[in-house]
Coordinates of C-alpha atoms and ligand atoms in Angstrom, one line a residue:
M381 CA -10.7 -46.3 174.1
V382 CA -7.6 -45.2 175.7
R383 CA -7.4 -42.6 178.3
V384 CA -4.3 -40.0 178.7
A385 CA -2.3 -40.2 181.9
R386 CA 0.2 -37.4 180.8
V387 CA 0.8 -35.0 178.3
L388 CA 4.6 -34.0 177.8
P389 CA 5.2 -30.0 177.9
E390 CA 5.4 -28.1 174.4
S391 CA 4.6 -31.3 172.7
I392 CA 2.0 -31.3 170.0
A393 CA -0.6 -32.5 172.5
D394 CA -0.2 -30.0 174.6
A395 CA -0.1 -27.3 171.8
L396 CA -4.0 -29.0 171.2
S397 CA -4.7 -28.4 174.7
V398 CA -4.9 -32.3 175.2
V399 CA -4.7 -33.1 179.3
A400 CA -4.6 -35.7 181.4
G401 CA -8.3 -37.8 181.1
T402 CA -8.7 -37.3 177.7
E403 CA -10.3 -40.0 176.3
I404 CA -9.1 -40.9 172.6
L405 CA -11.4 -42.7 170.4
T406 CA -10.3 -42.7 166.7
V407 CA -7.5 -41.9 164.7
N408 CA -8.0 -41.5 160.9
G409 CA -11.3 -43.0 161.7
R410 CA -9.9 -46.1 163.0
E411 CA -11.1 -47.4 166.4
I412 CA -8.3 -47.0 169.2
A413 CA -8.9 -50.0 171.5
D414 CA -5.3 -50.1 173.6
F415 CA -1.8 -48.7 173.1
L416 CA -1.1 -51.1 170.1
D417 CA -3.6 -49.6 168.0
W418 CA -2.3 -46.1 169.1
E419 CA 1.3 -46.7 168.8
F420 CA 0.8 -48.0 164.9
L421 CA -2.2 -45.7 163.8
T422 CA -0.6 -42.3 164.7
A423 CA 3.0 -43.4 163.1
D424 CA 1.5 -41.2 159.9
D425 CA 2.5 -37.4 160.3
V426 CA -1.0 -35.9 159.1
L427 CA -3.8 -37.3 162.1
E428 CA -7.4 -37.0 162.3
I429 CA -7.5 -37.5 166.5
E430 CA -11.1 -37.9 167.5
V431 CA -11.2 -37.3 171.5
R432 CA -13.8 -36.7 174.5
L433 CA -12.5 -34.0 176.7
P434 CA -12.8 -34.9 180.6
E435 CA -15.6 -32.4 180.7
G436 CA -17.6 -35.0 178.2
E437 CA -17.2 -32.7 175.1
L438 CA -16.1 -34.3 171.9
A439 CA -13.6 -32.9 169.9
I440 CA -11.4 -33.3 166.5
L441 CA -7.9 -32.9 166.5
E442 CA -6.1 -32.1 163.4
V443 CA -2.4 -33.1 163.4
E444 CA 0.3 -32.5 160.9
R445 CA 3.8 -32.9 162.3
E446 CA 7.2 -32.6 160.7
E447 CA 9.2 -36.1 160.8
G448 CA 10.4 -36.0 164.4
D449 CA 7.9 -33.9 166.1
V450 CA 6.4 -36.1 169.1
L451 CA 2.7 -35.9 169.8
G452 CA 3.7 -35.8 173.4
V453 CA 1.0 -38.4 175.1
E454 CA 1.7 -40.9 178.1
L455 CA -1.4 -43.4 178.1
E456 CA -2.9 -44.7 181.3
P457 CA -1.7 -48.5 181.7
P458 CA -3.5 -51.1 179.7
T459 CA -5.7 -53.2 181.1
V460 CA -3.8 -56.9 181.0
R461 CA -5.2 -59.8 179.3
R462 CA -5.9 -62.5 181.9
C463 CA -4.4 -66.1 181.7
A464 CA -7.1 -68.6 181.0
N465 CA -4.8 -71.8 181.9
R466 CA -4.1 -73.0 185.3
C467 CA -0.5 -74.8 185.3
E468 CA 0.5 -76.7 188.5
F469 CA 4.1 -74.9 188.4
C470 CA 2.6 -71.1 188.0
F471 CA 4.9 -69.3 189.9
I472 CA 1.6 -66.7 190.9
E473 CA -0.1 -69.5 192.3
G474 CA 3.4 -70.2 194.5
L475 CA 3.1 -66.6 196.1
P476 CA 2.0 -66.5 199.7
A477 CA -1.1 -64.7 200.9
G478 CA -1.3 -61.5 201.7
L479 CA 1.2 -59.5 199.4
R480 CA 0.0 -56.5 197.0
K481 CA -2.9 -57.4 194.7
P482 CA -1.1 -56.4 191.3
L483 CA 1.1 -59.1 192.0
Y484 CA -1.4 -62.0 191.8
V485 CA -2.5 -61.1 188.8
R486 CA -1.7 -63.9 186.1
D487 CA -1.1 -61.9 182.7
D488 CA -1.3 -63.9 179.5
D489 CA -0.8 -60.9 177.0
Y490 CA 0.9 -61.3 173.4
R491 CA 0.6 -57.3 173.3
L492 CA 2.8 -57.2 176.4
S493 CA 5.0 -60.1 174.9
F494 CA 5.7 -57.7 171.7
A495 CA 6.3 -54.7 174.0
Y496 CA 8.2 -55.9 177.0
G497 CA 9.6 -59.8 176.0
N498 CA 6.7 -61.3 178.6
F499 CA 5.9 -64.4 177.8
A500 CA 2.6 -65.5 176.8
T501 CA 1.3 -68.9 176.0
L502 CA -1.4 -67.7 173.0
S503 CA -3.9 -69.5 174.5
N504 CA -6.5 -67.0 174.6
L505 CA -5.6 -65.4 171.0
K506 CA -8.9 -64.7 169.1
E507 CA -9.3 -64.2 165.5
R508 CA -8.9 -60.4 165.9
D509 CA -5.8 -60.7 168.0
F510 CA -4.4 -63.0 165.0
A511 CA -5.4 -59.9 162.6
R512 CA -3.7 -57.4 164.9
I513 CA -0.3 -59.4 165.1
L514 CA 0.0 -60.1 161.7
E515 CA -1.2 -56.4 160.4
Y516 CA 1.3 -54.5 162.9
R517 CA 3.5 -57.3 162.6
L518 CA 4.2 -57.8 166.2
S519 CA 7.5 -59.7 165.9
P520 CA 9.4 -61.1 167.8
L521 CA 6.7 -62.4 170.1
Y522 CA 8.0 -64.7 173.2
V523 CA 6.1 -67.8 173.4
S524 CA 5.6 -70.1 176.4
V525 CA 5.4 -73.0 174.5
H526 CA 6.1 -75.7 177.3
A527 CA 5.3 -78.7 174.7
T528 CA 4.1 -78.7 171.4
P529 CA 2.1 -82.1 171.5
W530 CA -1.5 -81.2 172.0
E531 CA -2.4 -83.3 174.8
A532 CA 0.9 -83.0 177.0
R533 CA 0.3 -79.3 176.5
K534 CA -3.1 -79.4 177.8
V535 CA -1.8 -81.3 180.7
L536 CA 0.9 -78.7 181.5
L537 CA -1.3 -75.6 181.0
N538 CA -4.2 -77.7 183.2
N539 CA -6.7 -76.4 180.1
P540 CA -8.5 -78.6 178.1
R541 CA -9.2 -76.1 175.7
V542 CA -6.0 -75.1 174.9
P543 CA -5.4 -74.3 171.2
D544 CA -2.9 -76.4 169.2
V545 CA 0.3 -74.3 169.2
V546 CA 1.7 -75.7 166.4
A547 CA -1.2 -74.5 164.2
Q548 CA -1.0 -71.3 166.0
L549 CA 2.8 -70.8 165.6
R550 CA 2.4 -71.8 161.9
R551 CA -0.2 -69.1 161.1
L552 CA 1.9 -66.4 162.7
V553 CA 5.0 -68.0 161.0
D554 CA 3.3 -67.8 157.7
G555 CA 2.3 -64.0 158.0
G556 CA 6.0 -63.2 158.8
I557 CA 6.3 -63.5 162.5
E558 CA 9.1 -64.9 164.5
F559 CA 9.3 -65.6 168.1
H560 CA 11.7 -66.7 171.0
G561 CA 10.1 -69.8 172.8
Q562 CA 10.5 -71.0 176.3
M563 CA 9.7 -74.3 177.9
V564 CA 9.3 -75.0 181.5
V565 CA 10.2 -78.5 181.7
V566 CA 8.5 -80.4 184.5
P567 CA 9.8 -83.8 185.1
G568 CA 7.4 -86.6 183.5
L569 CA 5.5 -84.2 181.7
N570 CA 7.8 -82.6 179.2
D571 CA 11.0 -84.0 179.2
G572 CA 11.9 -87.3 177.5
D573 CA 9.8 -87.9 174.2
V574 CA 7.6 -84.5 174.7
L575 CA 11.1 -82.6 174.9
E576 CA 12.4 -84.0 171.8
Q577 CA 9.3 -83.8 169.7
S578 CA 8.9 -80.3 171.0
L579 CA 12.0 -79.4 169.8
A580 CA 11.9 -80.9 166.5
D581 CA 8.7 -78.8 165.8
L582 CA 10.4 -75.7 167.2
W583 CA 13.3 -76.6 164.8
S584 CA 10.9 -77.1 162.1
F585 CA 10.2 -73.4 161.9
G586 CA 13.4 -72.6 160.8
E587 CA 14.8 -69.3 161.4
A588 CA 11.4 -67.8 162.7
C589 CA 11.9 -69.8 166.1
R590 CA 15.1 -67.6 166.8
S591 CA 15.7 -69.1 170.0
V592 CA 14.4 -71.8 172.7
A593 CA 15.2 -71.7 176.5
L594 CA 14.8 -75.0 178.7
V595 CA 13.9 -73.6 182.0
P596 CA 13.8 -76.0 184.9
V597 CA 10.3 -76.0 187.0
G598 CA 11.1 -73.8 189.9
L599 CA 8.5 -74.0 193.2
T600 CA 8.3 -72.0 196.2
Q601 CA 7.0 -73.4 199.4
F602 CA 3.5 -72.4 198.4
S603 CA 3.4 -74.0 195.1
H604 CA 0.2 -75.5 196.2
L605 CA -1.1 -76.7 192.8
Y606 CA 1.7 -78.8 191.8
T607 CA 2.0 -82.8 192.2
G608 CA 4.8 -83.5 189.6
K609 CA 8.4 -84.5 190.5
S610 CA 11.0 -82.1 191.3
M611 CA 14.1 -81.3 189.4
D612 CA 16.6 -82.9 191.1
R613 CA 20.6 -83.3 189.7
E614 CA 20.1 -86.2 187.6
R615 CA 16.9 -84.7 185.7
A616 CA 19.0 -81.4 185.3
R617 CA 22.0 -83.1 183.9
E618 CA 19.8 -85.1 181.1
L619 CA 18.1 -82.0 180.2
L620 CA 21.2 -80.2 179.6
T621 CA 22.6 -83.2 177.6
V622 CA 19.5 -82.9 175.4
A623 CA 19.9 -78.8 175.2
E624 CA 23.5 -79.4 174.3
R625 CA 22.8 -82.0 171.6
W626 CA 20.2 -79.7 169.7
G627 CA 22.8 -76.8 170.3
A628 CA 25.4 -78.4 168.5
R629 CA 23.6 -79.4 165.7
A630 CA 22.2 -75.4 165.3
L631 CA 25.5 -74.4 165.7
G632 CA 26.7 -76.4 162.7
E633 CA 23.3 -75.7 160.6
R634 CA 22.5 -72.0 161.5
G635 CA 25.5 -70.4 163.4
D636 CA 23.9 -70.4 166.6
R637 CA 23.0 -72.7 169.7
W638 CA 19.4 -71.9 169.3
V639 CA 18.3 -73.9 172.2
Y640 CA 19.7 -72.8 175.8
G641 CA 19.8 -74.2 179.2
S642 CA 18.8 -71.4 181.6
D643 CA 21.4 -70.5 184.2
E644 CA 19.2 -72.1 186.9
L645 CA 19.5 -75.2 185.1
Y646 CA 23.3 -75.3 185.0
L647 CA 23.4 -74.7 188.7
L648 CA 21.0 -77.4 189.3
A649 CA 23.1 -80.1 187.3
G650 CA 26.3 -78.9 188.7
A651 CA 27.7 -78.0 185.9
P652 CA 30.2 -74.7 185.0
L653 CA 27.9 -72.1 183.6
P654 CA 29.4 -71.5 179.8
D655 CA 31.3 -68.3 179.2
A656 CA 29.4 -65.2 177.2
D657 CA 30.7 -66.2 173.6
F658 CA 28.5 -69.3 174.2
Y659 CA 25.3 -67.0 174.1
G660 CA 25.8 -65.3 170.9
D661 CA 23.9 -61.8 171.4
F662 CA 22.2 -63.3 174.7
P663 CA 18.5 -63.7 173.3
Q664 CA 16.7 -64.9 176.3
V665 CA 19.0 -63.0 179.1
E666 CA 16.1 -61.3 180.7
N667 CA 14.8 -64.9 181.1
G668 CA 17.6 -66.2 183.0
V669 CA 19.4 -67.4 180.0
G670 CA 23.3 -66.4 180.2
A671 CA 22.4 -63.6 183.1
V672 CA 25.5 -64.8 185.0
A673 CA 27.9 -65.0 181.9
A674 CA 26.2 -61.3 181.0
L675 CA 27.1 -59.9 184.3
R676 CA 30.5 -61.3 184.1
S677 CA 30.8 -59.5 180.9
R678 CA 29.4 -56.0 181.9
V679 CA 32.0 -56.2 185.0
D680 CA 35.1 -57.1 183.2
A681 CA 33.8 -54.3 180.5
G682 CA 33.4 -51.9 183.1
L683 CA 36.5 -52.3 185.5
T684 CA 38.8 -49.8 184.0
A685 CA 36.0 -47.2 184.7
L686 CA 36.0 -48.1 188.7
P687 CA 38.1 -45.3 190.8
R688 CA 40.3 -46.6 193.9
L689 CA 38.3 -47.1 197.1
D690 CA 41.1 -48.2 199.5
G691 CA 40.0 -48.7 202.9
M692 CA 36.0 -49.1 201.7
R693 CA 34.6 -52.0 203.5
I694 CA 31.5 -53.2 200.7
G695 CA 29.1 -56.0 201.6
V696 CA 27.2 -57.7 198.3
V697 CA 23.8 -58.8 199.4
T698 CA 22.6 -61.9 197.2
G699 CA 20.7 -64.8 197.2
T700 CA 22.1 -68.4 197.7
A701 CA 22.0 -69.1 193.9
M702 CA 25.1 -66.8 193.8
R703 CA 26.9 -68.1 196.3
A704 CA 29.4 -70.2 194.3
L705 CA 29.4 -67.4 191.9
M706 CA 29.9 -64.4 193.5
P707 CA 33.3 -64.5 194.9
G708 CA 35.2 -64.6 191.8
I709 CA 33.2 -61.4 190.6
L710 CA 33.9 -59.8 193.5
E711 CA 38.0 -60.8 193.5
R712 CA 38.2 -59.0 190.3
V713 CA 36.1 -56.0 191.4
A714 CA 38.6 -55.7 194.7
G715 CA 41.5 -56.0 192.5
V716 CA 40.7 -53.0 190.5
T717 CA 39.5 -50.6 193.6
G718 CA 41.3 -51.7 196.3
A719 CA 38.2 -52.4 198.7
T720 CA 37.5 -55.2 200.7
F721 CA 34.1 -57.1 199.2
E722 CA 32.2 -59.3 201.4
M723 CA 29.6 -61.3 200.0
I724 CA 26.4 -61.6 202.3
V725 CA 24.1 -64.6 201.3
A726 CA 20.5 -64.3 202.3
E727 CA 17.7 -66.8 202.4
N728 CA 14.4 -65.8 201.0
S729 CA 11.9 -65.4 204.3
L730 CA 8.9 -65.0 201.9
F731 CA 9.1 -67.7 199.3
G732 CA 11.4 -70.2 201.0
P733 CA 14.8 -71.6 200.8
T734 CA 14.1 -73.2 197.2
T735 CA 13.9 -69.9 195.8
T736 CA 17.4 -68.7 195.6
T737 CA 17.2 -66.0 193.0
A738 CA 18.8 -63.0 194.3
G739 CA 16.2 -61.0 192.7
L740 CA 13.6 -62.3 194.4
L741 CA 14.7 -61.1 197.8
V742 CA 12.2 -59.1 199.8
G743 CA 13.0 -56.2 202.4
A744 CA 13.0 -58.2 205.4
D745 CA 15.7 -60.6 203.9
I746 CA 17.8 -57.4 203.3
R747 CA 17.1 -55.6 206.6
G748 CA 17.9 -59.2 208.4
A749 CA 21.6 -59.0 206.4
L750 CA 22.7 -55.6 207.0
A751 CA 20.8 -54.3 210.4
D752 CA 24.0 -55.3 212.5
R753 CA 26.8 -54.6 210.1
S754 CA 28.0 -51.2 211.4
D755 CA 31.4 -52.3 210.3
L756 CA 30.4 -52.0 206.7
S757 CA 30.8 -48.7 204.8
L758 CA 28.3 -49.4 201.9
A759 CA 26.0 -52.5 201.0
L760 CA 24.8 -53.3 197.6
I761 CA 21.7 -55.2 197.0
P762 CA 20.3 -56.6 194.0
A763 CA 18.5 -53.4 192.2
E764 CA 15.8 -56.5 190.6
T765 CA 14.7 -56.5 194.1
I766 CA 13.1 -53.0 194.1
N767 CA 10.4 -52.0 191.7
D768 CA 9.7 -48.7 189.7
H769 CA 7.9 -47.4 192.8
G770 CA 11.0 -48.0 195.3
L771 CA 9.2 -51.4 197.0
F772 CA 10.3 -54.1 197.6
L773 CA 7.7 -57.8 196.7
D774 CA 6.9 -57.6 200.8
D775 CA 6.0 -53.7 200.6
V776 CA 8.8 -52.6 202.5
V777 CA 10.1 -49.0 201.3
F778 CA 13.5 -49.1 200.0
E779 CA 14.0 -45.3 201.1
E780 CA 12.9 -46.3 204.7
L781 CA 14.7 -49.4 204.9
S782 CA 17.6 -47.7 203.6
K783 CA 17.4 -44.6 206.1
G784 CA 17.3 -47.1 209.1
M785 CA 20.7 -49.2 208.0
P786 CA 24.2 -48.2 209.7
M787 CA 25.8 -47.8 206.0
S788 CA 24.9 -46.3 202.8
V789 CA 22.6 -48.9 201.1
Q790 CA 22.6 -49.0 197.1
P791 CA 20.5 -50.7 194.5
S792 CA 22.8 -52.2 191.7
Y793 CA 22.8 -54.4 188.8
D794 CA 26.4 -54.9 188.1
F795 CA 28.6 -53.1 190.4
I796 CA 29.8 -50.5 187.8
D797 CA 26.8 -49.1 188.1
T798 CA 27.3 -48.0 191.4
L799 CA 30.8 -48.1 192.0
G800 CA 31.6 -46.1 189.1
E801 CA 33.4 -42.9 189.6
G802 CA 30.6 -40.3 189.2
A803 CA 27.8 -42.7 191.1
M804 CA 30.9 -43.3 194.2
A805 CA 30.5 -39.5 194.4
D806 CA 26.9 -39.4 195.1
V807 CA 27.1 -42.5 197.4
L808 CA 29.9 -40.4 199.4
Q809 CA 28.0 -37.4 199.4
G810 CA 24.7 -39.3 200.2
S811 CA 26.5 -41.2 203.5
R812 CA 28.0 -37.5 204.6
T813 CA 24.7 -36.0 204.4
Ligands
SF4_1251 S1 0.2 -69.6 181.7 FE1 0.5 -70.7 183.3 S2 2.4 -70.1 184.6 FE2 1.6 -68.6 182.7 S3 0.3 -67.4 184.0 FE3 -1.3 -68.7 183.6 S4 -1.3 -70.5 184.8 FE4 0.8 -69.1 185.6

């Protein structure tokens, strides 16, 4: 059963008097267990939908729609499948105490892997899940492989009952499913021979394994489970060498690099980040693979759309990871707009200095960086720091923080989104009101 959260006005559901709180039980005789069933079983144009109205009354809704007519139903968020593993490097285990509850949920959900690109280990897949993945053709999936040798994977996931991922992937691939894989590499556990074996196993899936990301283990000062070695420069370089060797082979044999080091791996290794061409169609940009190259590309593509902003002094708040990379980007934006840009590097006060990603800065960091900067006319902060409800990770409300600052504060993904002609008109209007 799924429950309706909202009905779009003037939609089919609206015309049928469906309201928030209505439970959807079956579609064309098939039980609806979650949003996947709903999405796939309502693809037909003729539907018989069994519902229970909020007052408890059962009803059958007959739908016959023209192509393109939307049902107009938004469902309540799904109950997330929890993770059965206890990886030492788990980011959730590295969160400090006292944050809002949803942040501590360790999801491991193949449905979210398909729908949103969340990585899942597949270690909690049941027979029914395999059947659904194959029936609904949930492809591509995003799989946290970490290691293919079974024993190594049990250790990495800290779960002796974890299934053999090679057999799982083989079953899915034989059923027509493709996947992207990631390996969080922990020195001593899944580098060296385990890494080589894992890449060889993944390579054996051919085109069905679309890409592999090598991500260095990332810890916060609260990662209390972790007993392994840290990823130092030497180890990061060794990993990059492996990625480049396999990447060169893949480029020659299948036309793309297939295996990529994350941006963080390059930074740890002290190696220059590749240009955008290196990443093809950026198969794992959301996973921090080529994110800086993608940012540079978006900035370059959008420069001509930027207005002159002579006389403006603009602060750009970022994390320590971008300290060496941001100046080149800001120089280009300054050259076109005439504004003066200042990079303001903030340390992460919540997770500690080892957490260098700009997107994990919290409200207190932003406030600390900007509160005394009345010399700035505008401050840009990483848009990723704020969730859909306008909250930073430390529960600071963006609207409230922004009102207390001596300049206009704008979340920005890539400068172009905020400094573009129309957007700046809004910013300037906002700063006058
Ligand atoms: S699979 Fe590991 S890293 Fe992912 S949520 Fe579970 S314990 Fe954390």
